[in-house]
Coordinates of C-alpha atoms in Angstrom, one line a residue:
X4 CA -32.8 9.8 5.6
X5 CA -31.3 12.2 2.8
X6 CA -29.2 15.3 3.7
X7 CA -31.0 18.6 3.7
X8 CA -27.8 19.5 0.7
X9 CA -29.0 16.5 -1.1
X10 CA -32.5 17.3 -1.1
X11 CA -31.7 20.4 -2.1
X12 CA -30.2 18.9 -5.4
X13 CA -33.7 17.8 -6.2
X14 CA -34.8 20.9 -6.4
X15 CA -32.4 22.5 -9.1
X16 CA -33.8 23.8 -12.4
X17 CA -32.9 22.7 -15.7
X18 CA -32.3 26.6 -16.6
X19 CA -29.2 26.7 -14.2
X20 CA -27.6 23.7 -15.6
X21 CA -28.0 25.9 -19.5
X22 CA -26.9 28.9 -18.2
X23 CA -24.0 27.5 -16.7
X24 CA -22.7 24.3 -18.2
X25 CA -24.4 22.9 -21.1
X26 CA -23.5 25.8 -22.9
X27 CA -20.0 26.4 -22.4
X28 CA -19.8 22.2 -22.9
X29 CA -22.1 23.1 -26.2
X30 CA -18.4 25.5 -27.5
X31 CA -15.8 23.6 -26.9
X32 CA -17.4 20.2 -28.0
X33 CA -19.8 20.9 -30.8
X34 CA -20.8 17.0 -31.7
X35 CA -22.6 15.1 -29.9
X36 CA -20.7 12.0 -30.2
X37 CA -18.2 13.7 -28.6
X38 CA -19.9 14.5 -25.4
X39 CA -22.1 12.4 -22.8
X40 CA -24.5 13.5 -20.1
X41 CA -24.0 12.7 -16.4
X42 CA -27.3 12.5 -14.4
X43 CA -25.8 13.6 -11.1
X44 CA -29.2 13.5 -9.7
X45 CA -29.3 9.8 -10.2
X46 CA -26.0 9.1 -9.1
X47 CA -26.7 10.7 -5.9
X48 CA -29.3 9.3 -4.9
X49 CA -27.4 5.9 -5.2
X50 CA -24.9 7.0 -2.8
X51 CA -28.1 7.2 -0.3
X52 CA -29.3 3.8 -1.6
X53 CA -26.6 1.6 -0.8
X54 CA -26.1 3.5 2.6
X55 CA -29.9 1.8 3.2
X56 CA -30.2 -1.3 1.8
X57 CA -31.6 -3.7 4.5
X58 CA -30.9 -6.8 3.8
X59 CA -32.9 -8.6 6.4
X60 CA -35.6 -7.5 3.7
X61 CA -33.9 -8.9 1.0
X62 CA -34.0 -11.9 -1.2
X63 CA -30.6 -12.2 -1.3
X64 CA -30.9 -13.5 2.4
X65 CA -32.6 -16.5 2.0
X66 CA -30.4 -19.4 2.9
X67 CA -32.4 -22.3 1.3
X68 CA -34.4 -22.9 -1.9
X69 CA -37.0 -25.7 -2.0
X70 CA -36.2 -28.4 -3.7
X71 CA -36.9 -29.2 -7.3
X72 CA -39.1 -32.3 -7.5
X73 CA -36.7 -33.7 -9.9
X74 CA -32.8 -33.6 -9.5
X75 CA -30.5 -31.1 -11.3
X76 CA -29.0 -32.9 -14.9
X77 CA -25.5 -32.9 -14.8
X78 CA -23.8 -30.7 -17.2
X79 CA -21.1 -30.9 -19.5
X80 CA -18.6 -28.7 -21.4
X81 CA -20.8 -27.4 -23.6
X82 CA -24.1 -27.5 -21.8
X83 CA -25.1 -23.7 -21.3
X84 CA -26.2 -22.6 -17.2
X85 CA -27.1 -18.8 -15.4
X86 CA -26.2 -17.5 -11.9
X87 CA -27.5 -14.5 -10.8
X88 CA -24.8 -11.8 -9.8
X89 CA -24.7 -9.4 -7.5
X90 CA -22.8 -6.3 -6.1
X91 CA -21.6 -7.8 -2.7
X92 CA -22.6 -4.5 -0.8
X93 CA -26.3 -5.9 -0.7
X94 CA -25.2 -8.5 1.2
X95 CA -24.7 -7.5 4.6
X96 CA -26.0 -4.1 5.6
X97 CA -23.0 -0.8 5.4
X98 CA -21.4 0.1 8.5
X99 CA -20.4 2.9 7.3
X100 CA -21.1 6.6 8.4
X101 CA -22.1 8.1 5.3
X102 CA -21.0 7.5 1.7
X103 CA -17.5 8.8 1.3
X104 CA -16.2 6.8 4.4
X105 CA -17.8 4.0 2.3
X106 CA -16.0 4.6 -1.0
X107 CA -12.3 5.4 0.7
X108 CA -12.6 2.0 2.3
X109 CA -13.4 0.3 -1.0
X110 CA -10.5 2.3 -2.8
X111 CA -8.2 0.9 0.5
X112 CA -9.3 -2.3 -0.1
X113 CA -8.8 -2.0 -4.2
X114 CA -5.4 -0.7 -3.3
X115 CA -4.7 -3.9 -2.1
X116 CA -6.0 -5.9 -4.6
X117 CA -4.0 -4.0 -7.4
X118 CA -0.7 -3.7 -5.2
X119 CA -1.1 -8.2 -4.7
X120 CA -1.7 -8.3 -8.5
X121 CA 1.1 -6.8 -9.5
X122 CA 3.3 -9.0 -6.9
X123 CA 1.8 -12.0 -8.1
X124 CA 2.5 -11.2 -11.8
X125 CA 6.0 -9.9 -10.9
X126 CA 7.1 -13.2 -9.6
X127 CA 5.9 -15.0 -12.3
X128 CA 7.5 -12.8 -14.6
X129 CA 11.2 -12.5 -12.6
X130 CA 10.9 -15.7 -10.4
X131 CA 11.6 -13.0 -7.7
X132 CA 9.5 -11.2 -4.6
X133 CA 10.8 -8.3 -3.6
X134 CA 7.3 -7.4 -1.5
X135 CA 7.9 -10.1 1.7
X136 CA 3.8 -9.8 2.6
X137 CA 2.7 -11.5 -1.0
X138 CA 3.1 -15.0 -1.5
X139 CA 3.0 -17.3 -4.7
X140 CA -0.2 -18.3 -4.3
X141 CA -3.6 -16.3 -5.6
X142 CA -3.0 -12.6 -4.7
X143 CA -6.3 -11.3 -4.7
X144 CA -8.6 -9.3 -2.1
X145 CA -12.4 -10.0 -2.7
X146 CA -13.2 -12.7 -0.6
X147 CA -11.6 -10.9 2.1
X148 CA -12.9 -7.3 2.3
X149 CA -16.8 -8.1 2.5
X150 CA -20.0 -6.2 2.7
X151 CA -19.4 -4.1 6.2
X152 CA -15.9 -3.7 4.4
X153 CA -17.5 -1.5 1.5
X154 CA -16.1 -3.2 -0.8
X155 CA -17.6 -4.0 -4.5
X156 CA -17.2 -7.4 -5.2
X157 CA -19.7 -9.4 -7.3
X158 CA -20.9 -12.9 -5.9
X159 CA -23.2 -15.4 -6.8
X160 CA -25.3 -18.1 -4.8
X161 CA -24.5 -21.7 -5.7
X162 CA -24.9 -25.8 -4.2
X163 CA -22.3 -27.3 -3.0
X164 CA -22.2 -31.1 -2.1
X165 CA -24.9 -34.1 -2.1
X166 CA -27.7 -32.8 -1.2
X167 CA -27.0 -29.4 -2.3
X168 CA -26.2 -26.9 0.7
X169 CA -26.6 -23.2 -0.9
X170 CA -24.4 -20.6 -0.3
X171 CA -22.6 -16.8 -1.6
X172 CA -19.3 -17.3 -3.6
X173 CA -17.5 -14.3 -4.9
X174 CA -16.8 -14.3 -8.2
X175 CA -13.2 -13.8 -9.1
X176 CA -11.7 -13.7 -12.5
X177 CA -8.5 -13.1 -11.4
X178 CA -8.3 -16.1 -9.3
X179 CA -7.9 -19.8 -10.0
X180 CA -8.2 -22.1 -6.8
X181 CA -12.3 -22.3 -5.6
X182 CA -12.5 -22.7 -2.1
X183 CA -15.1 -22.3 0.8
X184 CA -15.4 -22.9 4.6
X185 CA -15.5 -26.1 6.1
X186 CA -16.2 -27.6 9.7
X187 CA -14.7 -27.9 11.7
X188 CA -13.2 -24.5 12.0
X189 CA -9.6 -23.7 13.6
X190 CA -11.0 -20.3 12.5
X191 CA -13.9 -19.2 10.4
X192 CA -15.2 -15.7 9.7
X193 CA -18.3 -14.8 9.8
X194 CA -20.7 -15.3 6.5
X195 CA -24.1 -15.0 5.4
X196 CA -25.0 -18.9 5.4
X197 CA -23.9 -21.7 7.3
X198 CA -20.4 -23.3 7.0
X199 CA -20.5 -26.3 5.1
X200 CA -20.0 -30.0 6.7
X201 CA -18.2 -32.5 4.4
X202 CA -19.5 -35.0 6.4
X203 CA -22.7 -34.0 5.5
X204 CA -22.1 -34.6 1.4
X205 CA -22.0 -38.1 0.2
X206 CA -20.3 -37.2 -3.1
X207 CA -17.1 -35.4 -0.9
X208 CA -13.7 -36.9 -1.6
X209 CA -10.7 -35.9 -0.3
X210 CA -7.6 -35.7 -2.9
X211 CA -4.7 -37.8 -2.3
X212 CA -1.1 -36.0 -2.8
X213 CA -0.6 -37.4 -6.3
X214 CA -3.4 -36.5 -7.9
X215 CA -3.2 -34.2 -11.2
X216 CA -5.4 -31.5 -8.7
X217 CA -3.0 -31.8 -5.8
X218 CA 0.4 -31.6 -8.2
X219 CA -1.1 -28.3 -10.4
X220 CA -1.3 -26.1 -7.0
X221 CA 1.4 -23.2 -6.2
X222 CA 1.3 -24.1 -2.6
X223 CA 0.3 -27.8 -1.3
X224 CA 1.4 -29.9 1.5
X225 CA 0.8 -33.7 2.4
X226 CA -0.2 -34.7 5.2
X227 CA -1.8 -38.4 5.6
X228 CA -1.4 -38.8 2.2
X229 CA -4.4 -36.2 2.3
X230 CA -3.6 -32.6 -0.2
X231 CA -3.7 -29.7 2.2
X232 CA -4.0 -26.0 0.6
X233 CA -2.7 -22.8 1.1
X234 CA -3.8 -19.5 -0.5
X235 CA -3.1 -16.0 0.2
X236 CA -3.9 -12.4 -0.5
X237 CA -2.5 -9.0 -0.8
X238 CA -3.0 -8.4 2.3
X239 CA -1.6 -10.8 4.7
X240 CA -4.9 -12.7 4.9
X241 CA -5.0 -16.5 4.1
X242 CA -7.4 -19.6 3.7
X243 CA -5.7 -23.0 4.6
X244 CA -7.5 -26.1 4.5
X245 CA -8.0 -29.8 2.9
X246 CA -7.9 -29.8 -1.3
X247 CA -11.2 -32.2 -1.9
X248 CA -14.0 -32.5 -5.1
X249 CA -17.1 -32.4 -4.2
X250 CA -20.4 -31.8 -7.1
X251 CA -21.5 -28.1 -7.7
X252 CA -25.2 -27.2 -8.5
X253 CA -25.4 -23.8 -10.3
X254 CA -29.0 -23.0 -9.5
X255 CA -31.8 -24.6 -11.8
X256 CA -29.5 -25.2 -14.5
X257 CA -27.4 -28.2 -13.5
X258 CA -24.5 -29.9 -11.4
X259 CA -21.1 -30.5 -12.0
X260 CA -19.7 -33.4 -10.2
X261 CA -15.8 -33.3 -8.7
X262 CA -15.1 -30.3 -8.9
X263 CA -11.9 -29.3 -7.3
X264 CA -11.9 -27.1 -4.3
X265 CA -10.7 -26.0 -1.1
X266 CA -12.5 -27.0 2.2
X267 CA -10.8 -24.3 4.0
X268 CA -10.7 -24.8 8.0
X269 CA -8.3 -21.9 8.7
X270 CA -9.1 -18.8 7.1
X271 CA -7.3 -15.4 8.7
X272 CA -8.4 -11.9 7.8
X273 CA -11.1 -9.8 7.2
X274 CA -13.1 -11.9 5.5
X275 CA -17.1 -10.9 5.7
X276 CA -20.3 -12.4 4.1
X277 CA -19.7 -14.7 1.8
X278 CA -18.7 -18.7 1.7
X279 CA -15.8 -18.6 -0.2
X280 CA -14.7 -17.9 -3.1
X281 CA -15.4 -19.1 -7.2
X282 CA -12.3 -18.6 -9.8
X283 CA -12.6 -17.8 -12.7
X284 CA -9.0 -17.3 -14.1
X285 CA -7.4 -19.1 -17.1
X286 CA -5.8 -21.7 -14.7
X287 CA -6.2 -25.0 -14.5
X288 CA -7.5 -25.6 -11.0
X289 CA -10.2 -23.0 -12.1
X290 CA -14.0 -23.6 -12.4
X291 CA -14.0 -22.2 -15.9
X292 CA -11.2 -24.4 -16.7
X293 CA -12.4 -27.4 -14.8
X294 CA -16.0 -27.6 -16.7
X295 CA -14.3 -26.5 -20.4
X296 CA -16.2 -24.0 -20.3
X297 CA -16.5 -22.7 -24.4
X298 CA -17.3 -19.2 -23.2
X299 CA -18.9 -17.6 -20.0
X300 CA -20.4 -13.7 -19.9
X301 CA -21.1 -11.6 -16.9
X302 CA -22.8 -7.9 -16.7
X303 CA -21.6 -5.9 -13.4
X304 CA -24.7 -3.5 -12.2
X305 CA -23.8 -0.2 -10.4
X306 CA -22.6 -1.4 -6.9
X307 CA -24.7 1.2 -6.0
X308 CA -27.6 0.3 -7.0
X309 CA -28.9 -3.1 -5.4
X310 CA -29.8 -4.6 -9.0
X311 CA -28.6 -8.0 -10.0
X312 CA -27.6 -9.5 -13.2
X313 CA -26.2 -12.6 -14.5
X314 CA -23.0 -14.7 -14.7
X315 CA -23.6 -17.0 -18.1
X316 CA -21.7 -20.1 -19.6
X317 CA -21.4 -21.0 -22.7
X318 CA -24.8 -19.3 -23.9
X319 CA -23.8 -15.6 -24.7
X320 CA -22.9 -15.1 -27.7
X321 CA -20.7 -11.8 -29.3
X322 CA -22.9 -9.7 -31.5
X323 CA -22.6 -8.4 -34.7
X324 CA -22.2 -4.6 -33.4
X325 CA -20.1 -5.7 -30.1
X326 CA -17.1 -4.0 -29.6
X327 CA -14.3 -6.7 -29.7
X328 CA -10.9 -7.3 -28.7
X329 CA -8.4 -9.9 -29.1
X330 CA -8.3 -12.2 -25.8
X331 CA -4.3 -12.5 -25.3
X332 CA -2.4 -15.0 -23.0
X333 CA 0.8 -14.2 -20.8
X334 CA 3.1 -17.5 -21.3
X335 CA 4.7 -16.6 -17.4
X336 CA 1.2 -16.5 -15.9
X337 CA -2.3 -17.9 -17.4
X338 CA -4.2 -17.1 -14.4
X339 CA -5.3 -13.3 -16.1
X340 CA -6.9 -12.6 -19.1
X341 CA -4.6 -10.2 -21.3
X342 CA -6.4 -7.7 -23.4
X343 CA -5.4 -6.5 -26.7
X344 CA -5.8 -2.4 -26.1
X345 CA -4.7 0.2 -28.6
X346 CA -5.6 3.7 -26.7
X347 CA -7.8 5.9 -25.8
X348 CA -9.8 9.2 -27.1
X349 CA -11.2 11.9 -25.1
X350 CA -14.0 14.3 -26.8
X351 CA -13.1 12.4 -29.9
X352 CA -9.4 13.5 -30.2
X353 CA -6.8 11.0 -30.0
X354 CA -5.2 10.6 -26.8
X355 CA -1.3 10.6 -27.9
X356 CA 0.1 7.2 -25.9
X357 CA 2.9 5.3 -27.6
X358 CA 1.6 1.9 -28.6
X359 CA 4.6 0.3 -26.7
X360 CA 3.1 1.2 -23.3
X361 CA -0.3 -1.1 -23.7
X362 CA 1.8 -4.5 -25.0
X363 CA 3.4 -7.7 -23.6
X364 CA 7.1 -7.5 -23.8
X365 CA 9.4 -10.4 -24.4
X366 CA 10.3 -11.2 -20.9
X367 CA 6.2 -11.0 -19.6
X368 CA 5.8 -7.5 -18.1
X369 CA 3.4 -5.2 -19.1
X370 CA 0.0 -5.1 -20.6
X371 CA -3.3 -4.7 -19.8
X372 CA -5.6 -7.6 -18.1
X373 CA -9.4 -7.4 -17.8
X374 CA -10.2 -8.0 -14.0
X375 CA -13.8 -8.0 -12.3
X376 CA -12.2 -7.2 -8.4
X377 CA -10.3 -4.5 -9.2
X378 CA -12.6 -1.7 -8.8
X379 CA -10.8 1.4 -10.7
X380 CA -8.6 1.0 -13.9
X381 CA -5.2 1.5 -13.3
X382 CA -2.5 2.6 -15.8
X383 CA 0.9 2.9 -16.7
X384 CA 1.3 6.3 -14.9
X385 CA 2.7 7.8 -18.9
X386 CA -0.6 6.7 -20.4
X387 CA -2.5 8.0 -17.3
X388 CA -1.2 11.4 -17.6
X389 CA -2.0 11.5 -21.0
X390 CA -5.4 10.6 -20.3
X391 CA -6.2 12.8 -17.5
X392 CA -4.5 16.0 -18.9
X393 CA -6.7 15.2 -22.5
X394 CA -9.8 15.3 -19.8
X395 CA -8.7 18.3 -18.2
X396 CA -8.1 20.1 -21.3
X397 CA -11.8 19.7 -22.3
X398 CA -13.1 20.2 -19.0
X399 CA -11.9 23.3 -18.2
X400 CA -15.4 25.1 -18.0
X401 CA -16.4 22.7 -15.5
X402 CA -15.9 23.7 -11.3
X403 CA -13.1 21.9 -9.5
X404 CA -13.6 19.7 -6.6
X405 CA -11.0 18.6 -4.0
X406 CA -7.7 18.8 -5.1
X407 CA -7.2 14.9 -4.3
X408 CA -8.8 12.5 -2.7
X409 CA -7.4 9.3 -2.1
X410 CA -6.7 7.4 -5.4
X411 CA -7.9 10.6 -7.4
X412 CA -6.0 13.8 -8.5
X413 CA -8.9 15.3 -10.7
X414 CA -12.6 16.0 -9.0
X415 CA -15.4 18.0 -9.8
X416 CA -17.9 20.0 -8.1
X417 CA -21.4 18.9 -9.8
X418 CA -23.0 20.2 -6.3
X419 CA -25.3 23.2 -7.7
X420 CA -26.1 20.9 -11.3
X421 CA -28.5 18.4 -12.1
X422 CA -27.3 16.9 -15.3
X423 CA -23.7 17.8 -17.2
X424 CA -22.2 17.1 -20.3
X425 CA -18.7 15.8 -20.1
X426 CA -16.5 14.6 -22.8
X427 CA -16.5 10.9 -24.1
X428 CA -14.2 8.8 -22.9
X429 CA -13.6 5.8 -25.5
X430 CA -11.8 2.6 -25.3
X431 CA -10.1 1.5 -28.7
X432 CA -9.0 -1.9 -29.2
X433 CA -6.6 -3.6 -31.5
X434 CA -8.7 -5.0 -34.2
X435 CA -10.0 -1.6 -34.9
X436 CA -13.0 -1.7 -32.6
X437 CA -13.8 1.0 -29.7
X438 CA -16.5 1.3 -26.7
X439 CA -17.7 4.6 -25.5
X440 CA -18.0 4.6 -21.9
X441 CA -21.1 6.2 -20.3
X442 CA -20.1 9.1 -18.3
X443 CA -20.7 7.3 -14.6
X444 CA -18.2 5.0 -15.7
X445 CA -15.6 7.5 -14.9
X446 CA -17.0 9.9 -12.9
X447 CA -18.0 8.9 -9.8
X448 CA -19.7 10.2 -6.8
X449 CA -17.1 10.4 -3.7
X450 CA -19.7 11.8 -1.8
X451 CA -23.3 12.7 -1.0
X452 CA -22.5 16.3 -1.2
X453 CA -21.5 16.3 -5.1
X454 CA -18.7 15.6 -5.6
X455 CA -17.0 13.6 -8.5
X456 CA -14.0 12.3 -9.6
X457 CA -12.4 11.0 -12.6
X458 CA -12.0 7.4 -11.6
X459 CA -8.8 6.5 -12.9
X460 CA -5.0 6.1 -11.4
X461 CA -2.0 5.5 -12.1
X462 CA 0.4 3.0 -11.3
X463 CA 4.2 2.8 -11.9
X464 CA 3.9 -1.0 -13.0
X465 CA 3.8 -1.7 -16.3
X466 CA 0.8 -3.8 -16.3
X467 CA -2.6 -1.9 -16.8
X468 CA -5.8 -3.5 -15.4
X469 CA -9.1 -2.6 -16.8
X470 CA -11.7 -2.4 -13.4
X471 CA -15.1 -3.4 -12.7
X472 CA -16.3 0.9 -12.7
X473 CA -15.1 1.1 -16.0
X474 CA -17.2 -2.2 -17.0
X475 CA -20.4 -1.3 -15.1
X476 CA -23.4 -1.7 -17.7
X477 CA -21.2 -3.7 -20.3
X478 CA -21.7 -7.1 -21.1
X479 CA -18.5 -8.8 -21.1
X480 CA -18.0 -11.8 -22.6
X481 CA -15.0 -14.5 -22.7
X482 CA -14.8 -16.5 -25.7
X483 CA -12.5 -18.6 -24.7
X484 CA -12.3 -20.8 -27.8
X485 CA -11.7 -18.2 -30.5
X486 CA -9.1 -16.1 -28.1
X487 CA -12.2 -12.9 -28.1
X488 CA -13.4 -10.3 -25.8
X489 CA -17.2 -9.0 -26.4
X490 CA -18.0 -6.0 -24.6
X491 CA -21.7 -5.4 -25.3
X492 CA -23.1 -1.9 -24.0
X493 CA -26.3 -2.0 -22.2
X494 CA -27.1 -5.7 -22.6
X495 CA -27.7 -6.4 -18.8

């Protein structure tokens, strides 16, 4: 049930917003491309949303799908297929209190991610670990913080083995082994749909110690002449298991026989919900990778909302009126996708950020990499100041919120408004094109009680990494084959 405060938001008059905000917004940003309106109304009524989802009532539940009287094509490189996506919060139902003990454990879990990131790119980059908890192998957190977890992964529902057994797989671009659960456990976490049986699939195969799959892993051992796996996360947490192919059915749209992935029989942590985990990276022992994939596109809906969208291969195509970036490659490290980012504007003006800040040096540092786990975009802490205090400076007519909270130095109190105009916060690219975010995109409800804050931080690496919040509602598509990012507003 809704607060009495938040009913109480329901009830405000457009009048008060006029009187108070629009106005004094109106003066200091006279165009209307410079501004955009935040709905706090809408946003907070999310926050209660997510609180309720039951998913005993969902869809998403269902642990089997009828079979199709005639048996999945296989696909090939170019052949296009869909997944449905969705925020991993309507998975299992929130254990959480109310909605800001739900977004502090999703920025400690994002915290995580971002700190095992920047280990994992370190050590490529100096051949050194100076953080003893993160190892070589896939540094990553969103298999492992799961739905009671509040964190906001994406997953999808795929087949895996002969006949098909269905299960969740997050979706990780900034990952490249795929793995899932296997019997029999040593030790299994809990997840949505049963653990998966090799023994059960008559197209499983485990890999032998020489094969190309086996030899292209960070961290492998033989035993049996049978490849064992190892990955692990920012956190501590690991999967462990036997390295195997086995055929993937992606829905209604097709299989993909021996794929490469882990059958994972010790998996420590806190993992929650889902089967395992899809990567999507620029490695080799990827899935993208794997199928030579031309392209694939995803869209991620408001974690808050309960809507799903789609995860596309090789069928999206960049518009005409896309906003577009060069899709860069690190030589240390090709599990990330670079991104080729000029700078910012706030309210239209020019944020002042030396161009050095964004780029690759020579030894690998640096840059800025387009992830779907991270949740809040991180920057080098010179271009975040610049950023914030640009904000601030147009924002000044606006009532302050909590000093900090958590990840956030700037909040707002929206509590008595209904709708606000805020500056526009706007991405440029090199290559000359720009995206306007929407206004939820970077300010975002920490509570049920109205308040917002700017959701972005700093970070005294030199890499930058562009977050799922700031992608919400944008189409983002990886050509691959022509090195370019689309990022299509609104085309969910």
């Amino acid at each position: 049930m809704a607060s009495p405060r938040f009913l109480s938001l329901l009830s405000i008059v457009t009048l008060s917003l006029l009187l108070t905000t629009t106005d004094a917004s109106s003066r200091s940003l006279p165009t209307s491309h410079e501004t955009t309106e935040l709905n706090v109304v809408s946003s907070l009524q999310q926050t209660q949303h997510i609180l309720s989802i039951d998913p005993t009532r969902s869809s998403l539940t269902t642990t089997t799908t009828p079979e199709s009287e005639s048996d999945p094509v296989f696909l090939n490189s170019s052949s296009p297929f869909s997944l449905e996506l969705h925020s991993r919060d309507t998975l299992l139902a929130s254990q959480h209190k109310d909605y800001k003990s739900l977004v502090l454990s999703r920025l400690e879990r994002d915290s995580s991610r971002v700190a095992g990131i920047i280990a994992k790119v370190k050590l490529a980059v100096e051949g050194t670990d100076n953080e003893t908890r993160y190892q070589p192998e896939e540094l990553t957190t969103p298999v492992i913080s799961g739905a009671s977890q509040g964190s906001g992964e994406y997953f999808s529902r795929l087949g895996v083995g002969t006949p098909a057994k269905e299960m969740y797989m997050v979706l990780d671009t900034g990952s490249d082994v795929n793995w899932i659960q296997c019997k029999p456990c040593i030790s299994c976490y809990s997840q949505s749909d049963p653990i998966f049986d090799p023994s059960s699939s008559s197209t499983y195969k485990s890999l032998t110690c020489s094969s190309p799959q086996c030899t292209s892993l960070r961290a492998s051992l033989c035993r049996s002449d049978k490849c064992l796996y190892q990955v692990r996360y920012g956190d501590g947490s690991s999967t462990v298991g036997e390295y195997a192919t086995d055929t993937m059915t992606f829905g209604t749209s097709g299989k993909v026989d021996n794929v490469a992935l882990g059958c994972g029989r010790d998996n420590e942590g806190l993992f929650t919900g889902a089967a395992g985990l899809l990567g999507l990276g620029g490695g080799a022992l990827s899935m993208t990778s794997q199928i030579k994939a031309k392209s694939f596109s995803y869209c991620l809906v408001d974690r808050d909302s309960g809507k799903s969208s789609s995860l596309d291969f090789n069928s999206v195509q960049i518009g005409a009126g896309d906003a577009t970036a060069p899709l860069l490659r690190n030589s240390k490290i090709d599990t990330f996708y670079y991104v080729g980012l000029s700078g910012f504007s706030v309210g239209g003006q020019q944020v002042s950020i030396p161009s050095p800040v964004f780029a690759v040096d020579a030894s690998g540092a640096g840059g800025v990499i387009l992830d779907c786990g991270t949740a809040i975009t991180r920057l080098q802490t010179q271009a975040y100041d610049s950023l914030r205090d640009a904000f601030v400076k147009l924002t000044a007519n606006l009532k302050k919120g909590t000093s900090s909270i958590s990840l956030f130095d700037t909040c707002y109190d929206f509590s008595s408004l209904s709708t606000v105009k805020v500056p526009t916060v706007t991405f440029h690219f090199t290559g000359g094109k720009s995206l306007d975010l929407p206004a939820k995109n970077y300010l975002i409800p920490i509570d049920d009680a109205g308040t917002f804050c700017f959701a972005f931080a700093p970070t005294s690496s030199s890499l930058s990494i562009i977050g799922n919040v700031q992608q919400q509602g944008t189409r983002i598509t990886y050509d691959l084959a022509n090195h370019l990012i689309g990022l299509s507003a609104n085309k969910c």
